[in-house]
Short mmCIF file of C-alpha atoms in Angstrom, two decimals:
data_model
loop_
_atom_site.label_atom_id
_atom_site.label_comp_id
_atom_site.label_asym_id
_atom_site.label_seq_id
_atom_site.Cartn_x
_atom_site.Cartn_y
_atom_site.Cartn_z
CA UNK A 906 -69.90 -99.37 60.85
CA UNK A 907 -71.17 -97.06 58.54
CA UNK A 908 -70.90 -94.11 60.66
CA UNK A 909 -67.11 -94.88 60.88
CA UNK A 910 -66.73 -95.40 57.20
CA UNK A 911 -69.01 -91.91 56.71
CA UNK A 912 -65.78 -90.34 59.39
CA UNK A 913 -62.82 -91.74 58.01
CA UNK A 914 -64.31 -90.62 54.63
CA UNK A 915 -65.14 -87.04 56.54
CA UNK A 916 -60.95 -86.81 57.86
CA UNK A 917 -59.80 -87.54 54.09
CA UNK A 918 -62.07 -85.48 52.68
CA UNK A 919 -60.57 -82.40 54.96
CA UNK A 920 -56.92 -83.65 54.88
CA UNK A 921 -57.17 -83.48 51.29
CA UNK A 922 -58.79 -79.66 51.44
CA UNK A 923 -56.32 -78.94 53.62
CA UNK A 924 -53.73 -80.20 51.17
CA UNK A 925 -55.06 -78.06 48.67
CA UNK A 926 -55.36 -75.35 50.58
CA UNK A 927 -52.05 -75.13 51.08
CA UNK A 928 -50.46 -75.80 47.85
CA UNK A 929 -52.37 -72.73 46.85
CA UNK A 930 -51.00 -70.89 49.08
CA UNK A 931 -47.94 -72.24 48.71
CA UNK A 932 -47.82 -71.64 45.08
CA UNK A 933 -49.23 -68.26 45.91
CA UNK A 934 -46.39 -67.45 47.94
CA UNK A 935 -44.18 -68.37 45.72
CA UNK A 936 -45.75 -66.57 42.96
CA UNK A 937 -45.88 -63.38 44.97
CA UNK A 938 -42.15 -63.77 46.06
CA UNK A 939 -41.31 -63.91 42.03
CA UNK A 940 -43.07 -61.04 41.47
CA UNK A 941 -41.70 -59.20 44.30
CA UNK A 942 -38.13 -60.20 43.37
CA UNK A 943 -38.84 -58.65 39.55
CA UNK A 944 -40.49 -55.70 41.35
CA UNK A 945 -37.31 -54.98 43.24
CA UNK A 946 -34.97 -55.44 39.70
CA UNK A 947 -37.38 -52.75 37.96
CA UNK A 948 -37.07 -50.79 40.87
CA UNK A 949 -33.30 -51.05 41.49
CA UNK A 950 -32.99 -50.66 37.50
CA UNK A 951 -35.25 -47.47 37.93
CA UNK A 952 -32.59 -45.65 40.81
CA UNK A 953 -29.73 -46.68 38.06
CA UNK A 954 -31.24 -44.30 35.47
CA UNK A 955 -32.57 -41.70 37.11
CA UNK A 956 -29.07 -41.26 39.34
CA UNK A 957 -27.42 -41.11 35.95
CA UNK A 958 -30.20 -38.93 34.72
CA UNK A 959 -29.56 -36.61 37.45
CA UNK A 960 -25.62 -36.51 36.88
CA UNK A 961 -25.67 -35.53 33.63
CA UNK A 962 -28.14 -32.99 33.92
CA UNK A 963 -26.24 -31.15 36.98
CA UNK A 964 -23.10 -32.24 37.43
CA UNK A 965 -20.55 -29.52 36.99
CA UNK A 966 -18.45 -30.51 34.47
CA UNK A 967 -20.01 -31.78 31.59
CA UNK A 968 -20.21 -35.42 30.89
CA UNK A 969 -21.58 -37.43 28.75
CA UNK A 970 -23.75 -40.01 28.69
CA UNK A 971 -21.47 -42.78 27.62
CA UNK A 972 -18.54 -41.75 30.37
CA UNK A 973 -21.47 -41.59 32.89
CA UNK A 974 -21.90 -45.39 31.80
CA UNK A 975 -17.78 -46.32 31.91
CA UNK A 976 -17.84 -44.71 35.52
CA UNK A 977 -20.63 -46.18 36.53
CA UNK A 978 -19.48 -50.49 35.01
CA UNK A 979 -15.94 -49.33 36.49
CA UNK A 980 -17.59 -49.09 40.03
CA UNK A 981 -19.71 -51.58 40.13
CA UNK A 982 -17.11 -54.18 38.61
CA UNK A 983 -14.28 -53.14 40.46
CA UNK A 984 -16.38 -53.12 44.06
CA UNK A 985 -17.37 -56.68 43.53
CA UNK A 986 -13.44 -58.13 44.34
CA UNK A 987 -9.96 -57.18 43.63
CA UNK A 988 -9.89 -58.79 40.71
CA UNK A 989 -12.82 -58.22 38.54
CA UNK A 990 -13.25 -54.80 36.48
CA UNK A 991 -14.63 -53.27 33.49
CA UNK A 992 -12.39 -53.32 30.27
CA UNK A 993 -12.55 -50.27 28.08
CA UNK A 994 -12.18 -50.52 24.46
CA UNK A 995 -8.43 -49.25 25.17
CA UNK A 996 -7.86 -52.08 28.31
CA UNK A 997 -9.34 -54.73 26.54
CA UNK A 998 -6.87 -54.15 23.31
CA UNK A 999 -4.13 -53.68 26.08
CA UNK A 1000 -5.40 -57.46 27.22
CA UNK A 1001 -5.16 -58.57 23.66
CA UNK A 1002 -1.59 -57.59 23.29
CA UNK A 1003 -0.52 -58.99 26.71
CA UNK A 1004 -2.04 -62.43 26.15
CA UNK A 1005 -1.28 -63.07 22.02
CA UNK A 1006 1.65 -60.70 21.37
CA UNK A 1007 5.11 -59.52 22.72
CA UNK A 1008 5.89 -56.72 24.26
CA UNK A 1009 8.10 -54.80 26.48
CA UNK A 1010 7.85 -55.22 30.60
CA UNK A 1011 9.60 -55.05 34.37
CA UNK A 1012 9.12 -58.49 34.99
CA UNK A 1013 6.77 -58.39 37.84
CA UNK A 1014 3.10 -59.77 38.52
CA UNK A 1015 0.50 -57.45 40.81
CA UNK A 1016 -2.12 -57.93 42.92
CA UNK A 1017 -4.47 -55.58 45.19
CA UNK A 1018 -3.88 -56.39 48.94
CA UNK A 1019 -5.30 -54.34 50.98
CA UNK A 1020 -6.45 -51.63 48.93
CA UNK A 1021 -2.69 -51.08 47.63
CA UNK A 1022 -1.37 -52.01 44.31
CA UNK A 1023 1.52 -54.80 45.43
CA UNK A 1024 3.70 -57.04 43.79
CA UNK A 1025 3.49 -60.71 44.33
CA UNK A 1026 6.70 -61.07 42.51
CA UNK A 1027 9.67 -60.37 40.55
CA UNK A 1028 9.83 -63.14 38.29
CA UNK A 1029 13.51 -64.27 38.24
CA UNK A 1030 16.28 -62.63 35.95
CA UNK A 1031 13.59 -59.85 34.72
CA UNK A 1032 14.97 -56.18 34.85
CA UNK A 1033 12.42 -55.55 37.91
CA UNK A 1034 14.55 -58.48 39.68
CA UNK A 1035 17.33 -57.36 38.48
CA UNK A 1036 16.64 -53.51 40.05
CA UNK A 1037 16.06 -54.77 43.33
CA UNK A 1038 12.42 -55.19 42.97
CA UNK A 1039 10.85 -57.31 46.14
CA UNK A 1040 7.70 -59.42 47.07
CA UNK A 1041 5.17 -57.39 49.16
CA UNK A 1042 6.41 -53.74 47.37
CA UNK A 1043 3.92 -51.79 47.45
CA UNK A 1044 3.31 -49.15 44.12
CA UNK A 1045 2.54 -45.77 45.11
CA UNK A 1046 3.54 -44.64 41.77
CA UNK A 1047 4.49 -45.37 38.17
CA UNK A 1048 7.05 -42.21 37.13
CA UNK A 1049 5.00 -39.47 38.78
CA UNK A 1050 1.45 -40.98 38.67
CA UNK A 1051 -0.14 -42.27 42.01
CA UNK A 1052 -1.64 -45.48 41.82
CA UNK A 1053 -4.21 -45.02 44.46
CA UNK A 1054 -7.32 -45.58 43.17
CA UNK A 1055 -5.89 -47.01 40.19
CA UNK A 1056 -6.93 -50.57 39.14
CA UNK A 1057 -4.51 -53.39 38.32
CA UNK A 1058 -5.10 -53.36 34.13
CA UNK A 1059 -4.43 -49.53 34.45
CA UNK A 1060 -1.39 -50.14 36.26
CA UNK A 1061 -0.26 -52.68 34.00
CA UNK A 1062 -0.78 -50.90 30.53
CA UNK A 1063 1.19 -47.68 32.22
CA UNK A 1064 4.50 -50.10 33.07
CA UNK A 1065 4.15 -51.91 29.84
CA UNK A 1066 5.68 -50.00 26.91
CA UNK A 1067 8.80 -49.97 24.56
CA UNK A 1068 11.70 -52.76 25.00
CA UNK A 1069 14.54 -50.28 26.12
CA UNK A 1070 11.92 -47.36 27.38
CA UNK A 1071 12.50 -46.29 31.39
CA UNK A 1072 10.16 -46.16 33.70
CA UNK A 1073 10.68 -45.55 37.64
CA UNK A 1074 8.74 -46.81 40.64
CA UNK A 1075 8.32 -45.19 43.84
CA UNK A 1076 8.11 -48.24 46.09
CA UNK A 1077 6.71 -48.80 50.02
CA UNK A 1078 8.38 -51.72 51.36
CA UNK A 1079 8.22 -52.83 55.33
CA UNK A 1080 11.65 -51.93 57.17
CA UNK A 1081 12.02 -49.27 55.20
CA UNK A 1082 11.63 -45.82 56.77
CA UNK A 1083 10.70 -44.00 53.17
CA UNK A 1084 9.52 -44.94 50.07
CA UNK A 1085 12.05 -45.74 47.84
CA UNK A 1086 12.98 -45.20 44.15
CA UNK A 1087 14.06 -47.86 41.47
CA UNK A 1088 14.25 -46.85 38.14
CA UNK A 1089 14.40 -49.44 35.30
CA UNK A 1090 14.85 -50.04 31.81
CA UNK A 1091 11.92 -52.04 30.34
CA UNK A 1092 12.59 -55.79 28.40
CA UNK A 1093 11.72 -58.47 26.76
CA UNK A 1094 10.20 -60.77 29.24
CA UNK A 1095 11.49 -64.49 28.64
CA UNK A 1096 10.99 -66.65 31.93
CA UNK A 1097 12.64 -70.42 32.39
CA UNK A 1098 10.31 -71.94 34.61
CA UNK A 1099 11.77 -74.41 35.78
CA UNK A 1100 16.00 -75.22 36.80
CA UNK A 1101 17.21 -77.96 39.20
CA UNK A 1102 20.66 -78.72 41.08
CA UNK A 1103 21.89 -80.92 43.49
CA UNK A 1104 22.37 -80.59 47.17
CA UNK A 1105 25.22 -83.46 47.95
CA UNK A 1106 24.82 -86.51 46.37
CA UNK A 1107 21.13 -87.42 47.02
CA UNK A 1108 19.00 -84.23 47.44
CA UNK A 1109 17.41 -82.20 44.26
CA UNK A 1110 16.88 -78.68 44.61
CA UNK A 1111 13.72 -78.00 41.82
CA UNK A 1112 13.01 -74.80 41.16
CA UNK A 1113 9.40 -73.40 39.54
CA UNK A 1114 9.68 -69.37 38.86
CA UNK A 1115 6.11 -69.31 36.91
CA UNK A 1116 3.62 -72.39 35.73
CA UNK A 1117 4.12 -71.92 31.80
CA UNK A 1118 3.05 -74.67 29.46
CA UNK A 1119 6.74 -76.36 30.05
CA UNK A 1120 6.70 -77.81 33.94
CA UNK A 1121 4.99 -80.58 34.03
CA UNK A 1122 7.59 -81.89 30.90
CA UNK A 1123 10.66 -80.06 32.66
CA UNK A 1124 10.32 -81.42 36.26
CA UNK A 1125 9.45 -84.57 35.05
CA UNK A 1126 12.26 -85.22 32.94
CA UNK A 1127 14.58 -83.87 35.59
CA UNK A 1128 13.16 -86.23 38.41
CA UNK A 1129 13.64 -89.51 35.75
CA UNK A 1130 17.17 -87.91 35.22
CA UNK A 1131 18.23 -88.24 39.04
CA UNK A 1132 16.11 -90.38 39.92
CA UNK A 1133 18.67 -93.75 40.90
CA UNK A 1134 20.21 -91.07 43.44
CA UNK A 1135 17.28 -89.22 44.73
CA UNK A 1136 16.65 -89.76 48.38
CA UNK A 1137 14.47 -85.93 49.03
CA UNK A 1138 13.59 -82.60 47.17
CA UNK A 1139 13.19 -79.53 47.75
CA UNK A 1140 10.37 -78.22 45.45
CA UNK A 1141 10.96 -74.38 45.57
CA UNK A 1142 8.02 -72.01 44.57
CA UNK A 1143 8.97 -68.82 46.22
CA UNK A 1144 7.89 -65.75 44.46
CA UNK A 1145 6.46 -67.83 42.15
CA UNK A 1146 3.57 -65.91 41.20
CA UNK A 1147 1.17 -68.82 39.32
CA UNK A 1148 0.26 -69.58 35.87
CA UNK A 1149 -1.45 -72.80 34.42
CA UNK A 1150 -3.93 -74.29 36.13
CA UNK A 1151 -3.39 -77.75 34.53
CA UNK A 1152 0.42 -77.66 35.28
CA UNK A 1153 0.00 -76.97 38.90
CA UNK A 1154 -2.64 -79.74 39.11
CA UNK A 1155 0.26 -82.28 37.10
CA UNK A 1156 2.55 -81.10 39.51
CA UNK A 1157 0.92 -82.38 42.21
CA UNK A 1158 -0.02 -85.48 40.49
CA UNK A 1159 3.80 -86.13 40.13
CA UNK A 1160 4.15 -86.49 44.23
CA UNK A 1161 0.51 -87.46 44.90
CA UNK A 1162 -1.17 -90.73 43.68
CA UNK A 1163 -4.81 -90.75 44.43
CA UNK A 1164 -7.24 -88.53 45.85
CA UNK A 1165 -8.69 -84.54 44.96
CA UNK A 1166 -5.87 -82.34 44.15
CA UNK A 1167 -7.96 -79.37 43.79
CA UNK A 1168 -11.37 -77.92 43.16
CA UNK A 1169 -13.18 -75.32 41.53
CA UNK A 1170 -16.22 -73.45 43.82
CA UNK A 1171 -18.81 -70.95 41.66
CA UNK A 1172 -22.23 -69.74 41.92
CA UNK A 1173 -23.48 -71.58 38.73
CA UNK A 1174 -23.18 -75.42 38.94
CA UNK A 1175 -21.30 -75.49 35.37
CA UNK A 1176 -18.37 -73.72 37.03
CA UNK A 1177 -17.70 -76.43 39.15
CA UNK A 1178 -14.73 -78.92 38.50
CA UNK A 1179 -13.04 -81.16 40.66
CA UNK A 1180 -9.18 -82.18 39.56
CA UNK A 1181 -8.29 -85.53 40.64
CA UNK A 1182 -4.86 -87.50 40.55
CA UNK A 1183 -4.09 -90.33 38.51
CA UNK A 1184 -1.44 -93.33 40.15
CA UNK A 1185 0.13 -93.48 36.01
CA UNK A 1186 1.13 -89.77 36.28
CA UNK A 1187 2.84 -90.18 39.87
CA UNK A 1188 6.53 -90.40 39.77
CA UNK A 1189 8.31 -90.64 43.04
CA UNK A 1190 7.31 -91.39 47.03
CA UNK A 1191 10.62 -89.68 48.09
CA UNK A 1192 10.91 -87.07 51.43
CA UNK A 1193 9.80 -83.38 49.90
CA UNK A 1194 9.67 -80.31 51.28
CA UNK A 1195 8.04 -77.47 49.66
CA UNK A 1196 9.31 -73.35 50.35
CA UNK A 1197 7.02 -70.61 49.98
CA UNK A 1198 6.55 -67.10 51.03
CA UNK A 1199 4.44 -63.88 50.51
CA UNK A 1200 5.52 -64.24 46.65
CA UNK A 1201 4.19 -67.36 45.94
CA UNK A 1202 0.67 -67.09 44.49
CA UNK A 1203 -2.07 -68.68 42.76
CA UNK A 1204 -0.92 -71.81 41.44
CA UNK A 1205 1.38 -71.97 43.77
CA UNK A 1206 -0.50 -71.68 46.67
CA UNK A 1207 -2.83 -74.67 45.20
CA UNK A 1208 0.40 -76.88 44.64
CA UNK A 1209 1.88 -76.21 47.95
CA UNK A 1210 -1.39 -76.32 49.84
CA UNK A 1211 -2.61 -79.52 48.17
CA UNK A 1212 1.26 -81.02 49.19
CA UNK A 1213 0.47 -80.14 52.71
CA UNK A 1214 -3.37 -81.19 52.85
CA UNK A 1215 -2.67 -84.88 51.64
CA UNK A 1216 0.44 -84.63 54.42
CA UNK A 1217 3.23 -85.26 51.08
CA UNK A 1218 5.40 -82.66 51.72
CA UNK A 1219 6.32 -80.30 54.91
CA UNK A 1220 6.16 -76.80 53.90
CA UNK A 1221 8.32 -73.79 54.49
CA UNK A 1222 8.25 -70.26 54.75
CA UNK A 1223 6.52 -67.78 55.28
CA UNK A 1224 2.59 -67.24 54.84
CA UNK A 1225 1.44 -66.77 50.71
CA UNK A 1226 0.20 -64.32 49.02
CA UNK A 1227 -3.69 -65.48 49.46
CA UNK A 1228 -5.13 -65.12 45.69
CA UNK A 1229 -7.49 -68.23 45.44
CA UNK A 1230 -10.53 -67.29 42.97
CA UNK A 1231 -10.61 -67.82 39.07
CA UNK A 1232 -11.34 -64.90 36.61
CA UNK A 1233 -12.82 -64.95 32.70
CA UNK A 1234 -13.12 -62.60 29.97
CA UNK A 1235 -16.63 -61.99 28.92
CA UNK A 1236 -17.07 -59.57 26.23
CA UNK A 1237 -19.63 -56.87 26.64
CA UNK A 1238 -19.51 -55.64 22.62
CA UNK A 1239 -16.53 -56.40 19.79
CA UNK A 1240 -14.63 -53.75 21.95
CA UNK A 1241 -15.40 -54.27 25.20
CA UNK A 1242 -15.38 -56.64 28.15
CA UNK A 1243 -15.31 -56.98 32.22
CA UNK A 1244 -13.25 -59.20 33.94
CA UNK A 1245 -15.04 -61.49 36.20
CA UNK A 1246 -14.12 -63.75 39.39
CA UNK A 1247 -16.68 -66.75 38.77
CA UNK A 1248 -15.25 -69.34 40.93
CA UNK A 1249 -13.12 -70.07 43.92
CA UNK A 1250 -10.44 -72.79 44.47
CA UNK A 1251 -10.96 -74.90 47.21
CA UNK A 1252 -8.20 -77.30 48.77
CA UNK A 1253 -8.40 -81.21 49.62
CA UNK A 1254 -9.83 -80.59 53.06
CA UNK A 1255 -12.20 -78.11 51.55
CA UNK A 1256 -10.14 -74.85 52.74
CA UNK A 1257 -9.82 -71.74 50.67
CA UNK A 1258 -6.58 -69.95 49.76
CA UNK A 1259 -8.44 -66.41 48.51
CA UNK A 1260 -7.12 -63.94 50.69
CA UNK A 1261 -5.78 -66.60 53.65
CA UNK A 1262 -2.77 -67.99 51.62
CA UNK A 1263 -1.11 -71.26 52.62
CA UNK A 1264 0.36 -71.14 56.58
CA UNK A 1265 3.59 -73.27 56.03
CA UNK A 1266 4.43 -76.25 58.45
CA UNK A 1267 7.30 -74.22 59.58
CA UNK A 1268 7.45 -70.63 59.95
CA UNK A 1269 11.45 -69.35 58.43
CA UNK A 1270 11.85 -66.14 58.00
CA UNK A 1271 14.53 -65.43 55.04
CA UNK A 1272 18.28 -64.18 55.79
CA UNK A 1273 21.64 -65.39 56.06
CA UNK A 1274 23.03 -68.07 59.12
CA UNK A 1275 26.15 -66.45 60.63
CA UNK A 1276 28.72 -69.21 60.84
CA UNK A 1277 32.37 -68.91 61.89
CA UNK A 1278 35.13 -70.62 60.17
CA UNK A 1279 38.58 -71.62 61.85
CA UNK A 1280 41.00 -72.61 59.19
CA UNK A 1281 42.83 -74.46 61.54
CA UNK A 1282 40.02 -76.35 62.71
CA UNK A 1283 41.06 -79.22 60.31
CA UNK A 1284 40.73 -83.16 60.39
CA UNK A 1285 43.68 -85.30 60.53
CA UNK A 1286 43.25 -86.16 56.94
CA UNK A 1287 43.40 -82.22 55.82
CA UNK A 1288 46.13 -81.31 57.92
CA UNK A 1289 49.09 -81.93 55.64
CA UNK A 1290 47.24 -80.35 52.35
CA UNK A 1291 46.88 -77.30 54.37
CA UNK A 1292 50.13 -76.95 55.69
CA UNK A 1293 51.47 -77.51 52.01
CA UNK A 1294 49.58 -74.50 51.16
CA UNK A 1295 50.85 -72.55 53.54
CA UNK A 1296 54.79 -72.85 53.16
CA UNK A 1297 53.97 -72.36 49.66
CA UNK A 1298 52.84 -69.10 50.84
CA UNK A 1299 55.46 -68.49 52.82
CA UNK A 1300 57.92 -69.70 49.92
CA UNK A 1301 55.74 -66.64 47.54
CA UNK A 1302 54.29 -69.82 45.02
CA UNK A 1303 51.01 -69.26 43.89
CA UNK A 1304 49.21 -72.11 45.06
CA UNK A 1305 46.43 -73.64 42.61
CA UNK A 1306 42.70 -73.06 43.58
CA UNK A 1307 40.75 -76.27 43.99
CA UNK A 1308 38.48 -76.77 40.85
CA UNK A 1309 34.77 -75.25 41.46
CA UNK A 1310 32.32 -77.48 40.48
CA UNK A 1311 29.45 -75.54 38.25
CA UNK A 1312 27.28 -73.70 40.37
CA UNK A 1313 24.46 -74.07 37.92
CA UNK A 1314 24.02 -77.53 38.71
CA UNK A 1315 25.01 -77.97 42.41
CA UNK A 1316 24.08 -75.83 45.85
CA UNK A 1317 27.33 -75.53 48.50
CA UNK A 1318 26.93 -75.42 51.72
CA UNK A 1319 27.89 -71.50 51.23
CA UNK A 1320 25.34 -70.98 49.26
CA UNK A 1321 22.69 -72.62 51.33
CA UNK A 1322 23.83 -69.98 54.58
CA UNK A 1323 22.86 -67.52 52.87
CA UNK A 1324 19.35 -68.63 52.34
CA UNK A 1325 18.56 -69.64 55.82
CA UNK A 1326 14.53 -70.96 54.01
CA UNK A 1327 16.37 -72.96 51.96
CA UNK A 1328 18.55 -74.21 54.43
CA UNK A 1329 16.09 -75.44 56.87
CA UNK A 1330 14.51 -77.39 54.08
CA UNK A 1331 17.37 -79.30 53.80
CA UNK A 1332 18.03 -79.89 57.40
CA UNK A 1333 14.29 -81.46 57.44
CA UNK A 1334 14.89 -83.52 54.08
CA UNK A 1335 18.11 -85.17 55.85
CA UNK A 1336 16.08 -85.57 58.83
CA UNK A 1337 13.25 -87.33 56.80
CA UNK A 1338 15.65 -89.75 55.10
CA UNK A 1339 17.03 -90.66 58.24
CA UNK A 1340 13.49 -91.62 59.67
CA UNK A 1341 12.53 -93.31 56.51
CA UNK A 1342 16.11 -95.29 56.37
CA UNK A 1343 16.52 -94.17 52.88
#
C-alpha cells in the first residue's frame, strides 16, 4: 500500500516537473520570440536610415534630408491601399479648405481603380455633368499634366481652383477609340441630394445624388407625403458617389426593420462597430427596387448591398464601383498628416464591397428601348379626338397641345425609354405588386 502511495506520489511529482518544465520553456519561447520581433524593428529601422543615408550622400541631384523623408512617407503610405497617403503641409491645408470652406470645383468624386485616376461620378447638375463628364472616365491629364503616378489629393487640389477659372481634361473612356477632351469652367458646387416623382399613380421614383446631412429627413418626408398611394419605389443611387455613413445606415433602416445593416472590420478592436436597425425608424414594407451602376460608391454600395443581403429590395444595374474601407485623418505635426484606411465595411452576410462592388440582381446595361409608334393605332375611345385634330389640320386651325403635366414631379413613359435601367425597374415593381396583390 505504501509502495503505491510512494508511486502515485513519484507520477505527480514528475507531472508536475514536467509542468514546469515546460512553462519555462514556454515562457522562454515566448520571451525569445519578443525579443526577436524588437530585433527585427531595430533592424528594419536600421535599413530605413542608412538607405536614406546613402541617398543623400550620392544621389545626383541634391536633396535634402527633409524631401528624402516626404518621398520616402509618400511611398510607404501610398503603397499600403489606394486610399491612404501622406499629407504635406500644402495637402493637408488643401484638406482643410475642402472639408470647412467653399471653394470652386467640376463636380466630380475620384477614385484609383486600377492604378488609373477614375471618376466614380459626376454629381448631378455640376459643370463636370454638365460637360459630358461620365462614370468610369479615366484622367490622364489635368490641362497638360499627366496624372500617372499622381495621387488622388494631388489630383484634387490641381482641379480645384477659382469659381469661373477653366480647366480641361483629357479623358479615356471605353468605346471610345481616343482620348477625348472636355474643357470646363469651374463652380460653385451645391448638390440636392435627394428629388422624387411619380411613375403613374402608385410608383415613387426617389432619387439620392450624394448622402449629405439632409436624406434621411428628405426621403422620409417624401415617403409620409405619398405614402396613402404608394404601392413600390424605385430607390435610385446611380452615380451616387457616397457620403454619410449615418445617413446610408438610416436609409436602410427606413425599408429594413430588424437585423445588422452594416459593420465596421479593423485591425484594432476599438475600430469595430456594428450598425443595427431599429423597427421605430422603419417606414414602409412596400415592393423596392434599387438601380446602381459603376458610379455608385461607398455609401451607396452599403445601402444597396445591405437592401439585397436582407432580400428587401431587387437590385439593378450594373456592377459598383467597389470602394468598401473607411479612412481618418491623423496628424503627424500642426502641419502635417497621412491619411489612413483603418477599417473595412462588411455586409449582413459578412461580404465585403472594397474592390468587389455590389453584383445587382439583374444585370441592365443603360440605353434607350426602340419603340415604334402608329398614330393610327388608336382605341375606340381616341378615335374621334384624333380625327378632330386632323381636319383641323386640314382646315389650317392650330390645334391646342394637350397640357404637360410638370416633369419635375412625374416620369412618362417617354422618359422611362430612354433609360432602359430605369425602365426595367419599373417593369419588376409592377410585377411585384401584382404578386403581392397590392
Amino acid at each position: 500500500m505504501n509502495n503505491k502511495k510512494l508511486i502515485t506520489l513519484g507520477f505527480a511529482s514528475i507531472t508536475v516537473a514536467l509542468a514546469l518544465l515546460f512553462s519555462t520553456n514556454l515562457f522562454a519561447a515566448t520571451g525569445e520570440k519578443k525579443g526577436s520581433k524588437e530585433a527585427s524593428r531595430l533592424e528594419a529601422l536600421a535599413k530605413f536610415t542608412k538607405v536614406i543615408s546613402i541617398v543623400e550622400q550620392y544621389n545626383v541631384d541634391n536633396v535634402t534630408i527633409e524631401e528624402l523623408m516626404d518621398k520616402a512617407l509618400n511611398g510607404m503610405m501610398s503603397n499600403l491601399d489606394a486610399h491612404s497617403n501622406y499629407l504635406t503641409q500644402k495637402d493637408y491645408k488643401n484638406l482643410k479648405v475642402q472639408t470647412n470652406g467653399e471653394f470652386g470645383g467640376l463636380g466630380i468624386t475620384v477614385g484609383i481603380k486600377d492604378g488609373a485616376i477614375t471618376v466614380i461620378a459626376p454629381i448631378e447638375g455640376t459643370p463636370a455633368d454638365k460637360a459630358g463628364v461620365k462614370a468610369g472616365d479615366i484622367i490622364l491629364k489635368i490641362n497638360n499634366e499627366s496624372t500617372l503616378n499622381m495621387t488622388i489629393d494631388d489630383a484634387v487640389a490641381i482641379m480645384r481652383g477659382k469659381i469661373g477659372a477653366p480647366i480641361e481634361l483629357t479623358l479615356v473612356r471605353e468605346g471610345e477609340a481616343k482620348p477625348l477632351k472636355i474643357s470646363i469652367v469651374r463652380g460653385n458646387i451645391t448638390i440636392e441630394s435627394v428629388y422624387t416623382k411619380s411613375i403613374g399613380n402608385d410608383i415613387q421614383y426617389i432619387r439620392v445624388t450624394s448622402f449629405d446631412k439632409k436624406v434621411i429627413g428628405e426621403v422620409t418626408k417624401a415617403i409620409k407625403k405619398k405614402k396613402s398611394t404608394t404601392k413600390g419605389i424605385i430607390l435610385d443611387l446611380r452615380n451616387n458617389p457616397g457620403g454619410l455613413l449615418d445617413q446610408a445606415v438610416g436609409l436602410v433602416n427606413i425599408f429594413v426593420e430588424k437585423g445588422n445593416i452594416v459593420s465596421q472590420k479593423g485591425r484594432n478592436k476599438a475600430d469595430d462597430e456594428i450598425y443595427t436597425a431599429k423597427p421605430e425608424n422603419t417606414l414602409t414594407g412596400v415592393p423596392l427596387v434599387v438601380l446602381v451602376n459603376g458610379g455608385s460608391a461607398s455609401a451607396s454600395e452599403i445601402v444597396s448591398g445591405s437592401l439585397q443581403d436582407h432580400k428587401r429590395a431587387i437590385v439593378v444595374g450594373q456592377n459598383t464601383f467597389g470602394k468598401g474601407s473607411v479612412q481618418v485623418v491623423l496628424p503627424v505635426t500642426e502641419e502635417e498628416a497621412i491619411k489612413l484606411t483603418i477599417a473595412r465595411y462588411y455586409l449582413p452576410s459578412g461580404r465585403t464591397i472594397q474592390a468587389v462592388g455590389v453584383k445587382p440582381d439583374i444585370v441592365v446595361f443603360p440605353g434607350e428601348i426602340n419603340t415604334t409608334k402608329n398614330d393610327f393605332a388608336l382605341k375606340e375611345a381616341d378615335l374621334k379626338k384624333h380625327l378632330k385634330e386632323e381636319l383641323e389640320k386640314v382646315d389650317g386651325k392650330k390645334g391646342k397641345d394637350e397640357p404637360l403635366e410638370d416633369s419635375k414631379l412625374i416620369i412618362t413613359d417617354e422618359t422611362m425609354n430612354k433609360d432602359s435601367q430605369l425602365k426595367a425597374g419599373v417593369d419588376i415593381i409592377k410585377a411585384l405588386i401584382i404578386t403581392k396583390g397590392l
